[in-house]
CSV table of C-alpha atoms and ligand atoms in Angstrom, one decimal:
chain,number,residue,atom,x,y,z
D,1,MET,CA,6.6,0.9,-1.5
D,2,LYS,CA,6.3,-2.4,-3.3
D,3,ILE,CA,3.3,-4.3,-2.0
D,4,ILE,CA,1.7,-7.6,-3.2
D,5,HIS,CA,-1.6,-8.9,-2.2
D,6,VAL,CA,-2.4,-12.7,-2.6
D,7,ALA,CA,-6.0,-13.8,-2.4
D,8,SER,CA,-8.5,-16.3,-3.7
D,9,GLU,CA,-11.0,-13.5,-5.0
D,10,ALA,CA,-11.2,-10.0,-6.0
D,11,PHE,CA,-14.0,-8.0,-7.0
D,12,PRO,CA,-15.0,-7.4,-9.9
D,13,PHE,CA,-13.2,-10.5,-11.3
D,14,SER,CA,-14.4,-13.1,-8.9
D,15,LYS,CA,-16.6,-12.7,-5.6
D,16,THR,CA,-18.3,-14.9,-3.1
D,17,GLY,CA,-18.4,-12.5,-0.4
D,18,GLY,CA,-16.7,-9.6,1.5
D,19,LEU,CA,-13.1,-10.8,1.0
D,20,ALA,CA,-13.4,-9.9,-2.7
D,21,ASP,CA,-14.6,-6.4,-2.0
D,22,VAL,CA,-11.6,-6.0,0.2
D,23,VAL,CA,-9.0,-7.4,-2.2
D,24,GLY,CA,-10.6,-5.4,-5.1
D,25,THR,CA,-10.6,-2.1,-3.2
D,26,LEU,CA,-7.8,-1.8,-0.8
D,27,PRO,CA,-4.8,-2.2,-3.4
D,28,LYS,CA,-6.5,0.4,-5.6
D,29,ARG,CA,-6.3,2.9,-2.8
D,30,MET,CA,-2.8,1.9,-2.0
D,31,ALA,CA,-1.9,2.6,-5.7
D,32,GLN,CA,-3.7,5.8,-5.5
D,33,ILE,CA,-1.3,7.2,-2.8
D,34,GLY,CA,1.7,6.2,-4.8
D,35,HIS,CA,2.5,2.7,-3.8
D,36,ASP,CA,3.4,-0.1,-6.4
D,37,VAL,CA,0.7,-2.6,-6.0
D,38,THR,CA,0.1,-5.8,-7.5
D,39,VAL,CA,-2.7,-8.3,-6.7
D,40,MET,CA,-2.4,-12.1,-7.4
D,41,VAL,CA,-5.6,-14.1,-7.8
D,42,PRO,CA,-6.7,-17.4,-9.6
D,43,LEU,CA,-8.1,-17.3,-13.1
D,44,TYR,CA,-11.5,-18.8,-12.6
D,45,ARG,CA,-14.0,-19.7,-15.5
D,46,VAL,CA,-16.3,-17.0,-14.4
D,47,THR,CA,-13.4,-14.3,-14.7
D,48,ARG,CA,-12.4,-15.6,-18.0
D,49,GLU,CA,-15.9,-15.4,-19.3
D,50,ARG,CA,-16.7,-11.9,-18.0
D,51,TYR,CA,-13.2,-10.5,-18.8
D,52,PRO,CA,-12.2,-11.9,-22.1
D,53,GLU,CA,-9.8,-8.7,-22.6
D,54,LEU,CA,-7.5,-9.8,-19.9
D,55,ILE,CA,-3.8,-9.7,-21.4
D,56,LEU,CA,-1.9,-13.0,-21.7
D,57,LEU,CA,1.6,-12.5,-20.6
D,58,ASP,CA,4.6,-13.9,-22.5
D,59,THR,CA,5.6,-15.9,-19.3
D,60,LYS,CA,4.9,-19.2,-17.5
D,61,VAL,CA,5.4,-20.5,-13.9
D,62,TRP,CA,5.7,-24.2,-12.9
D,63,VAL,CA,4.9,-25.5,-9.6
D,64,ASP,CA,6.3,-29.0,-8.4
D,65,VAL,CA,3.4,-31.4,-7.4
D,66,PRO,CA,3.5,-34.8,-6.5
D,67,GLY,CA,2.5,-35.9,-10.1
D,68,GLY,CA,5.0,-33.8,-11.7
D,69,LEU,CA,5.3,-30.2,-12.9
D,70,MET,CA,2.2,-28.0,-13.0
D,71,GLU,CA,2.1,-25.2,-15.4
D,72,PHE,CA,0.4,-21.8,-14.8
D,73,ARG,CA,-0.1,-19.1,-17.4
D,74,LEU,CA,-0.5,-15.5,-16.5
D,75,TYR,CA,-2.9,-12.8,-17.5
D,76,GLU,CA,-2.9,-9.0,-16.5
D,77,THR,CA,-5.1,-5.9,-16.2
D,78,PHE,CA,-4.7,-2.8,-14.5
D,79,VAL,CA,-7.3,-1.2,-12.4
D,80,ASP,CA,-6.9,2.4,-11.2
D,81,GLY,CA,-3.1,2.0,-11.0
D,82,ALA,CA,-3.3,-1.6,-9.3
D,83,ARG,CA,-1.8,-4.4,-11.1
D,84,PHE,CA,-4.1,-7.5,-11.1
D,85,LEU,CA,-2.3,-11.0,-12.2
D,86,PHE,CA,-4.4,-13.8,-12.8
D,87,PHE,CA,-3.0,-17.4,-12.4
D,88,GLU,CA,-4.4,-19.7,-15.1
D,89,GLN,CA,-4.5,-23.5,-14.4
D,90,ASP,CA,-7.3,-24.8,-16.1
D,91,GLU,CA,-7.4,-28.3,-14.3
D,92,LEU,CA,-7.7,-26.4,-10.9
D,93,PHE,CA,-9.7,-23.4,-11.7
D,94,ASP,CA,-11.8,-23.9,-14.9
D,95,ARG,CA,-14.9,-24.9,-12.8
D,96,SER,CA,-18.4,-23.8,-12.6
D,97,GLY,CA,-17.9,-22.8,-8.9
D,98,ILE,CA,-15.2,-20.9,-7.0
D,99,TYR,CA,-15.0,-23.2,-4.0
D,100,ASN,CA,-17.9,-25.4,-4.4
D,101,GLU,CA,-20.7,-26.8,-6.7
D,102,ASP,CA,-24.1,-27.7,-5.6
D,103,GLY,CA,-23.3,-26.7,-2.0
D,104,GLU,CA,-20.5,-29.3,-1.9
D,105,ASP,CA,-16.8,-28.1,-1.5
D,106,TYR,CA,-14.3,-29.2,-4.0
D,107,GLY,CA,-12.2,-32.2,-2.5
D,108,ASP,CA,-9.0,-30.9,-3.8
D,109,ASN,CA,-9.4,-27.4,-2.6
D,110,HIS,CA,-6.2,-27.6,-0.6
D,111,ILE,CA,-4.3,-28.6,-3.6
D,112,ARG,CA,-5.8,-25.8,-5.7
D,113,PHE,CA,-4.9,-23.0,-3.4
D,114,SER,CA,-1.6,-24.3,-2.1
D,115,SER,CA,-0.4,-24.8,-5.8
D,116,PHE,CA,-1.6,-21.3,-6.5
D,117,CYS,CA,0.3,-19.8,-3.6
D,118,MET,CA,3.5,-21.6,-4.7
D,119,ALA,CA,3.0,-20.3,-8.2
D,120,CYS,CA,2.7,-16.8,-6.8
D,121,LEU,CA,5.9,-17.2,-4.7
D,122,ASN,CA,7.7,-18.7,-7.8
D,123,PHE,CA,6.7,-15.9,-10.0
D,124,ILE,CA,7.8,-13.3,-7.5
D,125,LYS,CA,11.2,-14.9,-7.2
D,126,HIS,CA,11.9,-15.6,-10.9
D,127,HIS,CA,10.6,-12.2,-11.8
D,128,ASN,CA,12.7,-10.5,-9.0
D,129,LEU,CA,9.8,-8.6,-7.9
D,130,LYS,CA,11.2,-7.7,-4.5
D,131,PRO,CA,8.2,-6.7,-2.6
D,132,GLU,CA,8.6,-5.0,0.8
D,133,ILE,CA,5.3,-6.3,2.0
D,134,LEU,CA,3.6,-9.6,1.0
D,135,HIS,CA,0.0,-9.5,2.1
D,136,ALA,CA,-2.1,-12.7,2.0
D,137,HIS,CA,-5.8,-13.2,2.7
D,138,ASP,CA,-7.6,-16.0,4.5
D,139,TRP,CA,-6.8,-19.5,4.6
D,140,GLN,CA,-6.6,-19.9,0.8
D,141,ALA,CA,-3.4,-17.8,0.8
D,142,ALA,CA,-2.2,-18.8,4.3
D,143,LEU,CA,0.6,-20.8,3.0
D,144,ILE,CA,2.1,-17.6,1.6
D,145,PRO,CA,3.8,-16.6,4.8
D,146,VAL,CA,4.6,-20.3,5.4
D,147,TYR,CA,6.2,-21.0,2.2
D,148,GLN,CA,8.0,-17.6,2.3
D,149,LYS,CA,9.7,-18.5,5.6
D,150,LEU,CA,10.7,-22.0,4.5
D,151,TYR,CA,11.6,-21.9,0.9
D,152,PHE,CA,11.6,-18.2,-0.3
D,153,SER,CA,13.6,-16.3,2.4
D,154,ASP,CA,15.7,-14.7,-0.2
D,155,ILE,CA,12.3,-12.7,-1.1
D,156,GLY,CA,13.5,-10.4,1.7
D,157,CYS,CA,10.0,-9.2,2.5
D,158,LYS,CA,7.7,-8.8,5.6
D,159,THR,CA,4.4,-10.9,5.4
D,160,VAL,CA,1.0,-9.8,6.6
D,161,PHE,CA,-1.8,-12.3,7.0
D,162,THR,CA,-5.4,-11.0,7.3
D,163,ILE,CA,-8.0,-13.1,8.9
D,164,HIS,CA,-11.3,-12.1,7.2
D,165,ASN,CA,-13.3,-14.9,8.8
D,166,LEU,CA,-11.8,-17.1,11.7
D,167,ALA,CA,-14.5,-19.8,10.7
D,168,PHE,CA,-12.5,-20.8,7.6
D,169,GLN,CA,-9.1,-22.1,8.6
D,170,GLY,CA,-8.2,-24.6,6.0
D,171,ILE,CA,-8.2,-27.5,8.1
D,172,LEU,CA,-7.3,-30.8,6.5
D,173,TYR,CA,-8.3,-34.1,7.7
D,174,ASP,CA,-6.4,-37.3,6.4
D,175,LYS,CA,-4.3,-35.4,3.9
D,176,SER,CA,-0.6,-35.6,3.7
D,177,MET,CA,1.8,-32.5,4.1
D,178,GLU,CA,3.2,-33.3,0.6
D,179,SER,CA,-0.1,-32.7,-1.0
D,180,ILE,CA,0.2,-29.0,0.1
D,181,GLY,CA,3.9,-28.7,-0.8
D,182,LEU,CA,5.3,-29.3,2.5
D,183,LYS,CA,7.4,-31.8,4.2
D,184,GLY,CA,6.5,-34.1,7.2
D,185,GLU,CA,8.9,-32.3,9.4
D,186,HIS,CA,7.1,-29.0,9.0
D,187,PHE,CA,3.9,-30.4,10.5
D,188,TYR,CA,5.4,-29.4,14.0
D,189,GLY,CA,8.1,-27.4,12.8
D,190,ALA,CA,6.0,-24.7,10.9
D,191,GLY,CA,3.1,-25.0,13.2
D,192,LEU,CA,0.7,-26.7,11.0
D,193,GLU,CA,-0.3,-29.2,13.7
D,194,PHE,CA,-3.9,-28.8,15.1
D,195,TYR,CA,-5.2,-31.3,17.2
D,196,GLY,CA,-3.4,-34.0,15.0
D,197,ASP,CA,-4.7,-32.6,11.7
D,198,ILE,CA,-3.3,-29.8,9.5
D,199,ASN,CA,-4.3,-26.3,9.8
D,200,MET,CA,-3.1,-23.8,7.2
D,201,LEU,CA,-4.5,-20.6,8.9
D,202,LYS,CA,-2.9,-21.4,12.3
D,203,ALA,CA,0.5,-21.8,10.6
D,204,ALA,CA,0.0,-18.4,9.0
D,205,VAL,CA,-0.7,-16.8,12.3
D,206,LEU,CA,2.7,-18.2,13.5
D,207,GLN,CA,4.8,-17.3,10.5
D,208,ALA,CA,3.5,-14.0,9.5
D,209,ASP,CA,5.1,-10.8,10.8
D,210,LEU,CA,1.8,-9.2,11.3
D,211,VAL,CA,-1.8,-10.6,11.7
D,212,THR,CA,-4.5,-8.2,11.0
D,213,THR,CA,-8.4,-8.8,11.4
D,214,VAL,CA,-11.1,-6.7,9.8
D,215,SER,CA,-12.2,-4.8,12.9
D,216,PRO,CA,-10.8,-3.8,16.4
D,217,LYS,CA,-13.8,-5.5,18.2
D,218,TYR,CA,-13.3,-9.0,16.1
D,219,ALA,CA,-9.5,-8.7,17.0
D,220,GLU,CA,-10.6,-8.8,20.6
D,221,GLU,CA,-13.1,-11.5,20.2
D,222,VAL,CA,-10.9,-13.9,18.5
D,223,GLN,CA,-8.9,-14.1,21.5
D,224,THR,CA,-11.8,-15.6,23.6
D,225,PRO,CA,-13.0,-19.1,23.4
D,226,ALA,CA,-16.5,-18.0,22.3
D,227,TYR,CA,-15.3,-16.5,19.1
D,228,GLY,CA,-11.9,-18.2,18.6
D,229,PHE,CA,-12.8,-21.4,16.9
D,230,LYS,CA,-10.1,-23.1,19.2
D,231,LEU,CA,-7.3,-20.8,18.1
D,232,ASP,CA,-8.3,-18.1,20.8
D,233,GLY,CA,-5.1,-19.3,22.8
D,234,LEU,CA,-2.8,-19.0,19.9
D,235,LEU,CA,-4.0,-15.6,18.9
D,236,LYS,CA,-3.8,-14.4,22.6
D,237,HIS,CA,-0.3,-15.7,22.7
D,238,ASN,CA,0.2,-13.7,19.4
D,239,ALA,CA,-1.6,-10.7,20.5
D,240,HIS,CA,1.6,-8.6,20.2
D,241,LYS,CA,1.4,-8.8,16.3
D,242,LEU,CA,-2.4,-8.8,16.0
D,243,VAL,CA,-4.3,-5.6,15.0
D,244,GLY,CA,-7.8,-5.0,14.1
D,245,ILE,CA,-8.4,-2.6,11.1
D,246,LEU,CA,-11.9,-1.7,10.2
D,247,ASN,CA,-12.9,-2.5,6.5
D,248,GLY,CA,-14.5,0.2,4.5
D,249,ILE,CA,-16.4,0.1,1.1
D,250,ASP,CA,-15.5,1.5,-2.3
D,251,TYR,CA,-17.4,4.6,-2.6
D,252,SER,CA,-17.0,4.7,-6.4
D,253,VAL,CA,-18.9,1.4,-6.6
D,254,TRP,CA,-21.5,1.9,-3.8
D,255,ASN,CA,-22.7,5.3,-4.6
D,256,PRO,CA,-26.5,5.9,-4.8
D,257,GLU,CA,-25.9,9.3,-6.5
D,258,THR,CA,-24.2,7.4,-9.5
D,259,ASP,CA,-25.2,3.7,-9.1
D,260,GLU,CA,-26.1,2.4,-12.7
D,261,ASN,CA,-28.1,-0.3,-11.3
D,262,LEU,CA,-30.5,2.2,-9.9
D,263,GLU,CA,-33.3,3.7,-12.0
D,264,PHE,CA,-33.3,6.8,-9.8
D,265,HIS,CA,-30.5,8.5,-7.9
D,266,TYR,CA,-30.3,10.2,-4.6
D,267,HIS,CA,-28.0,11.8,-1.9
D,268,ALA,CA,-28.4,12.5,1.8
D,269,GLY,CA,-29.5,16.1,0.9
D,270,ASP,CA,-32.3,15.0,-1.5
D,271,LEU,CA,-33.9,11.5,-0.8
D,272,SER,CA,-36.9,11.7,-3.4
D,273,GLY,CA,-34.8,9.4,-5.6
D,274,LYS,CA,-34.7,6.7,-2.8
D,275,GLU,CA,-38.5,6.9,-2.4
D,276,LYS,CA,-38.8,6.3,-6.2
D,277,VAL,CA,-36.2,3.4,-6.2
D,278,LYS,CA,-38.3,1.8,-3.5
D,279,ARG,CA,-41.6,2.3,-5.4
D,280,HIS,CA,-40.0,0.8,-8.5
D,281,PHE,CA,-38.8,-2.2,-6.7
D,282,ALA,CA,-42.1,-2.7,-4.8
D,283,GLU,CA,-44.1,-2.4,-8.2
D,284,LYS,CA,-41.8,-5.0,-9.8
D,285,TRP,CA,-42.0,-7.4,-6.8
D,286,GLY,CA,-45.8,-6.9,-6.1
D,287,LEU,CA,-45.1,-5.2,-2.7
D,288,ASP,CA,-47.0,-2.3,-0.9
D,289,PRO,CA,-44.7,0.7,-1.4
D,290,GLU,CA,-46.3,2.5,1.8
D,291,LYS,CA,-45.1,-0.2,4.1
D,292,PRO,CA,-41.5,-0.2,5.6
D,293,LEU,CA,-39.2,-2.4,3.7
D,294,ILE,CA,-36.9,-4.6,5.6
D,295,VAL,CA,-34.0,-6.2,3.6
D,296,MET,CA,-31.1,-8.8,4.1
D,297,ILE,CA,-28.6,-9.6,1.5
D,298,SER,CA,-26.4,-12.4,2.6
D,299,ARG,CA,-24.8,-15.8,2.3
D,300,LEU,CA,-27.4,-17.9,4.1
D,301,ALA,CA,-25.1,-19.5,6.5
D,302,GLU,CA,-25.3,-20.1,10.2
D,303,GLN,CA,-23.0,-17.2,10.9
D,304,LYS,CA,-25.4,-14.8,9.5
D,305,GLY,CA,-28.0,-15.6,12.1
D,306,ILE,CA,-30.4,-17.5,9.8
D,307,GLN,CA,-31.6,-19.7,12.7
D,308,MET,CA,-32.8,-16.5,14.6
D,309,ILE,CA,-34.7,-15.5,11.5
D,310,LEU,CA,-36.3,-18.8,11.1
D,311,ASP,CA,-37.3,-18.8,14.8
D,312,ALA,CA,-38.6,-15.2,14.4
D,313,ALA,CA,-40.5,-16.1,11.2
D,314,PRO,CA,-44.0,-16.9,12.6
D,315,ASP,CA,-43.8,-13.5,14.4
D,316,MET,CA,-42.9,-11.6,11.1
D,317,ALA,CA,-46.3,-12.1,9.6
D,318,ASN,CA,-47.7,-9.8,12.3
D,319,ALA,CA,-45.2,-7.1,11.6
D,320,ASP,CA,-46.6,-4.2,9.4
D,321,ALA,CA,-43.7,-4.4,7.0
D,322,ASN,CA,-42.3,-6.3,4.1
D,323,PHE,CA,-39.3,-8.5,4.3
D,324,VAL,CA,-37.0,-9.2,1.2
D,325,PHE,CA,-34.2,-11.9,1.5
D,326,LEU,CA,-31.6,-12.1,-1.2
D,327,GLY,CA,-29.0,-15.1,-0.6
D,328,ASP,CA,-27.8,-18.4,-1.1
D,329,GLY,CA,-27.0,-21.3,1.1
D,330,THR,CA,-26.9,-25.1,1.0
D,331,PRO,CA,-30.1,-26.6,-0.7
D,332,ASP,CA,-31.6,-27.3,2.6
D,333,ILE,CA,-31.2,-23.9,4.0
D,334,ASN,CA,-32.5,-22.6,0.6
D,335,GLN,CA,-35.6,-24.6,0.9
D,336,GLN,CA,-36.3,-23.6,4.4
D,337,PHE,CA,-36.1,-20.0,3.3
D,338,LYS,CA,-38.3,-20.6,0.5
D,339,GLY,CA,-40.8,-22.3,2.9
D,340,LEU,CA,-40.9,-18.9,4.7
D,341,GLU,CA,-42.0,-17.2,1.5
D,342,SER,CA,-45.0,-19.6,0.9
D,343,GLU,CA,-46.1,-19.4,4.5
D,344,LEU,CA,-45.7,-15.5,5.2
D,345,PRO,CA,-47.5,-13.1,2.9
D,346,ASN,CA,-45.1,-10.3,3.8
D,347,VAL,CA,-42.0,-12.3,3.2
D,348,THR,CA,-40.1,-12.4,-0.3
D,349,VAL,CA,-37.2,-14.7,-0.7
D,350,ILE,CA,-34.9,-14.6,-3.5
D,351,ILE,CA,-32.6,-17.5,-3.8
D,352,GLY,CA,-29.3,-16.7,-5.9
D,353,TYR,CA,-26.6,-14.4,-6.2
D,354,SER,CA,-27.2,-11.1,-8.2
D,355,GLU,CA,-25.0,-8.1,-7.9
D,356,ALA,CA,-27.3,-5.8,-9.8
D,357,LEU,CA,-30.4,-6.9,-7.7
D,358,SER,CA,-28.3,-6.4,-4.5
D,359,HIS,CA,-27.8,-2.7,-5.5
D,360,GLN,CA,-31.5,-2.2,-6.2
D,361,LEU,CA,-32.4,-3.7,-2.9
D,362,TYR,CA,-30.0,-1.6,-0.9
D,363,GLY,CA,-31.4,1.4,-2.6
D,364,ALA,CA,-35.0,0.3,-1.8
D,365,ALA,CA,-34.2,-0.7,1.7
D,366,ASP,CA,-35.8,1.1,4.8
D,367,PHE,CA,-34.1,-1.2,7.3
D,368,TYR,CA,-31.2,-3.6,6.8
D,369,LEU,CA,-31.1,-6.8,8.9
D,370,MET,CA,-27.9,-8.3,10.1
D,371,PRO,CA,-28.4,-10.7,13.1
D,372,SER,CA,-24.9,-12.1,12.8
D,373,LEU,CA,-23.7,-14.8,15.5
D,374,PHE,CA,-20.2,-13.5,14.6
D,375,GLU,CA,-19.3,-10.9,12.2
D,376,PRO,CA,-15.6,-10.1,11.6
D,377,CYS,CA,-16.4,-6.8,10.0
D,378,GLY,CA,-19.4,-7.1,7.7
D,379,LEU,CA,-19.6,-4.9,4.5
D,380,SER,CA,-23.4,-5.2,3.8
D,381,GLN,CA,-24.5,-3.0,6.8
D,382,LEU,CA,-21.8,-0.4,5.7
D,383,ILE,CA,-23.2,-0.6,2.1
D,384,ALA,CA,-26.9,-0.5,3.3
D,385,MET,CA,-26.0,2.7,5.5
D,386,ARG,CA,-24.5,4.3,2.6
D,387,TYR,CA,-27.7,3.7,0.7
D,388,GLY,CA,-29.9,5.1,3.5
D,389,ALA,CA,-31.2,2.0,5.2
D,390,ILE,CA,-31.2,2.0,9.1
D,391,PRO,CA,-29.2,-1.1,10.4
D,392,ILE,CA,-30.6,-3.7,12.8
D,393,ALA,CA,-27.7,-5.6,13.9
D,394,ARG,CA,-26.2,-8.0,16.6
D,395,TYR,CA,-23.8,-6.6,19.0
D,396,THR,CA,-20.8,-8.6,17.6
D,397,GLY,CA,-17.4,-7.9,15.7
D,398,GLY,CA,-17.6,-5.2,13.2
D,399,LEU,CA,-21.2,-4.7,13.6
D,400,ALA,CA,-20.5,-3.5,17.1
D,401,ASP,CA,-17.7,-1.1,15.9
D,402,THR,CA,-20.2,0.4,12.9
D,403,VAL,CA,-23.6,0.3,14.4
D,404,LYS,CA,-24.6,2.1,17.7
D,405,ASP,CA,-28.1,2.0,19.1
D,406,ILE,CA,-30.1,5.0,19.2
D,407,THR,CA,-30.7,4.7,22.8
D,408,VAL,CA,-26.8,5.7,23.0
D,409,ASP,CA,-26.9,8.4,20.6
D,410,GLY,CA,-26.3,6.0,17.8
D,411,TRP,CA,-27.9,5.4,14.4
D,412,GLY,CA,-29.2,1.9,14.3
D,413,PHE,CA,-30.9,-0.9,16.4
D,414,VAL,CA,-28.6,-3.3,18.3
D,415,PHE,CA,-29.4,-6.4,20.3
D,416,ASP,CA,-27.3,-8.9,22.0
D,417,PRO,CA,-29.2,-12.2,22.7
D,418,THR,CA,-29.1,-14.8,19.9
D,419,THR,CA,-32.9,-15.6,20.0
D,420,GLY,CA,-35.6,-15.0,17.4
D,421,HIS,CA,-37.5,-13.2,20.4
D,422,ALA,CA,-34.7,-10.6,20.9
D,423,LEU,CA,-34.6,-10.2,17.0
D,424,MET,CA,-38.1,-9.5,16.6
D,425,HIS,CA,-38.3,-7.3,19.6
D,426,THR,CA,-35.6,-5.1,17.9
D,427,ILE,CA,-37.3,-5.1,14.5
D,428,TYR,CA,-40.6,-3.8,16.3
D,429,ARG,CA,-38.4,-1.2,18.0
D,430,ALA,CA,-37.2,-0.1,14.7
D,431,LEU,CA,-40.6,-0.2,13.0
D,432,SER,CA,-41.9,2.1,15.7
D,433,ILE,CA,-40.0,5.3,14.5
D,434,TYR,CA,-40.6,4.5,10.7
D,435,GLY,CA,-41.8,7.7,9.0
D,436,THR,CA,-41.0,10.0,12.0
D,437,ASP,CA,-38.7,12.9,12.0
D,438,GLN,CA,-36.3,11.0,14.0
D,439,TYR,CA,-36.4,8.2,11.3
D,440,HIS,CA,-35.5,10.8,8.7
D,441,ASP,CA,-32.8,12.3,10.7
D,442,LEU,CA,-31.3,8.8,11.1
D,443,VAL,CA,-31.2,8.2,7.3
D,444,GLN,CA,-29.5,11.2,6.7
D,445,LYS,CA,-27.0,10.5,9.5
D,446,VAL,CA,-26.4,6.9,8.4
D,447,MET,CA,-25.7,8.2,4.7
D,448,SER,CA,-23.2,10.8,6.0
D,449,ILE,CA,-20.8,8.5,8.1
D,450,ASP,CA,-17.4,7.8,6.5
D,451,PHE,CA,-17.1,4.2,6.0
D,452,SER,CA,-15.0,4.6,2.9
D,453,TRP,CA,-11.7,2.5,1.9
D,454,VAL,CA,-9.7,5.6,2.3
D,455,ARG,CA,-9.4,5.5,6.2
D,456,SER,CA,-8.6,1.6,6.1
D,457,ALA,CA,-6.0,1.7,3.4
D,458,ASN,CA,-4.2,4.5,5.1
D,459,GLU,CA,-4.2,2.8,8.3
D,460,THR,CA,-3.0,-0.5,6.7
D,461,VAL,CA,-0.1,1.5,5.1
D,462,GLN,CA,1.0,2.8,8.3
D,463,HIS,CA,1.4,-0.7,9.7
D,464,TYR,CA,3.4,-1.7,6.5
D,465,GLU,CA,5.5,1.2,7.1
D,466,ARG,CA,6.3,0.5,10.7
D,467,LEU,CA,6.9,-3.2,9.7
D,468,SER,CA,9.3,-2.5,7.0
D,469,GLY,CA,11.2,0.1,9.2
D,470,MET,CA,10.1,3.0,6.9
D,471,ASP,CA,8.5,4.9,9.5
D,472,LYS,CA,11.5,6.8,10.8
D,473,GLY,CA,9.7,8.1,13.9
D,474,VAL,CA,9.4,4.4,15.2
I,1,LIG,P1,-19.4,-12.2,4.1
I,1,LIG,O1,-18.1,-11.7,3.5
I,1,LIG,O2,-19.3,-12.9,5.3
I,1,LIG,O3,-20.0,-13.0,3.1
I,1,LIG,P2,-20.0,-9.1,4.1
I,1,LIG,O4,-21.1,-8.5,4.8
I,1,LIG,O5,-18.6,-8.8,4.7
I,1,LIG,O6,-20.3,-10.7,4.4
I,1,LIG,O7,-19.9,-9.1,2.6
I,1,LIG,C1,-21.0,-9.6,1.7
I,1,LIG,C2,-20.8,-9.1,0.5
I,1,LIG,O8,-21.6,-10.0,-0.5
I,1,LIG,C3,-21.8,-7.7,0.2
I,1,LIG,O9,-21.0,-7.0,-0.7
I,1,LIG,C4,-23.1,-8.1,-0.2
I,1,LIG,O10,-23.8,-7.3,-0.9
I,1,LIG,C5,-22.7,-9.3,-1.0
I,1,LIG,N1,-23.7,-10.3,-1.1
I,1,LIG,C6,-23.9,-11.4,-0.3
I,1,LIG,N2,-24.9,-12.2,-0.7
I,1,LIG,C7,-25.3,-11.8,-1.9
I,1,LIG,C8,-26.3,-12.2,-3.0
I,1,LIG,N3,-26.9,-13.3,-2.8
I,1,LIG,N4,-26.4,-11.6,-4.0
I,1,LIG,C9,-25.5,-10.4,-4.2
I,1,LIG,N5,-24.6,-10.0,-3.5
I,1,LIG,C10,-24.5,-10.5,-2.3
């Protein structure tokens, strides 16, 4: 089957969060099982700097924008059989950030990503790529199914749209339809209208042939007012084409047995290396290695439950454990977290984004904290488990699908109320088993559960086959 993915980030070429992990991994697995897979992403400055070896193609595409014609050049590389195509347009993408700079979103993000979507479709059409499936991810690629239905119906493919996080919908205030390559009549006609403004994700839900979210629980939750971000009614109405497919992680990247970022290696059968990784980390950061280490690696955004952490903070000092937070948020939030570090002797806060450090921290962690208010899937808890850290998580979305409490024969610590008190109570519950036989059994258990991409990719392909009528049984 010919499959094309369109997204705004793909690991390792660009990454701000879990979306990149998914788009960097899912296509490779699809290629591995014999499909013809292409991934289309923008060429950011960071990609160019880190991957100067990408091959410039002898072709260009143009997009009609209000000021004239905009030119895109294309670069290419192959990873494990999947083709990655990078769309270069320096005015739009040669910037220090991917979506924002100094905590401030770029004001022309709608133009950047709508032009990119149009360039992708122009390329597909003019190179006669003829995909069976065109799979767009998140609001940045939401116009793919919309443009395809309106302007590119001759690319006779089925469109799939994945909502990785419903909190980000590409809502445009005081922007014209023309600025995103559409006409006034499409405002209502193609379903972009959202309380008088433009909503690109909403239109994608309406126009795509299949809509997926990244966990079964989240697929249910988005149909409720509490989690639906005002689209719950629409999603409920479209439930017949909505499915939740649990994400997985790339076991070739996330493997404590081979991870190049770790000084020592280990597996479920022999955890002596994990102890050494922890000691090494503790020495480097001046922490007592005998104490349990509780780690969180995350965007410091409201979604991730940071208010619960800030509320619980005064109590953290009383816990006989060290806490390490690696993350980045707005300047204000970063400052609040830095404040924790100066007030609480057992809290370390590392502001910034570091892939290497994240691996070392997953390796060193005894427990992994994920108190999200909502969580479409969450990859961090899956990575943490793979590295032998016991999850402490809120009961929501993908966390509810992947972390079960030990009181119901599970392998983690789960709580529901969104309060600092509930979080702290659960942390104490977790700490109470640290070092016991039960704890060691849990570490082995979480390391052995299969959260790999193989399962997710196979399930996604089954949906593609059903959609394009290739599954003869249906
Ligand atoms: P989201 O996509 O909502 O940000 P996920 O848990 O799905 O959250 O994915 C987060 C991914 O980003 C994980 O791979 C995590 O390790 C990584 N990550 C988040 N913050 C940082 C950071 N500050 N430094 C390094 N990696 C990070």
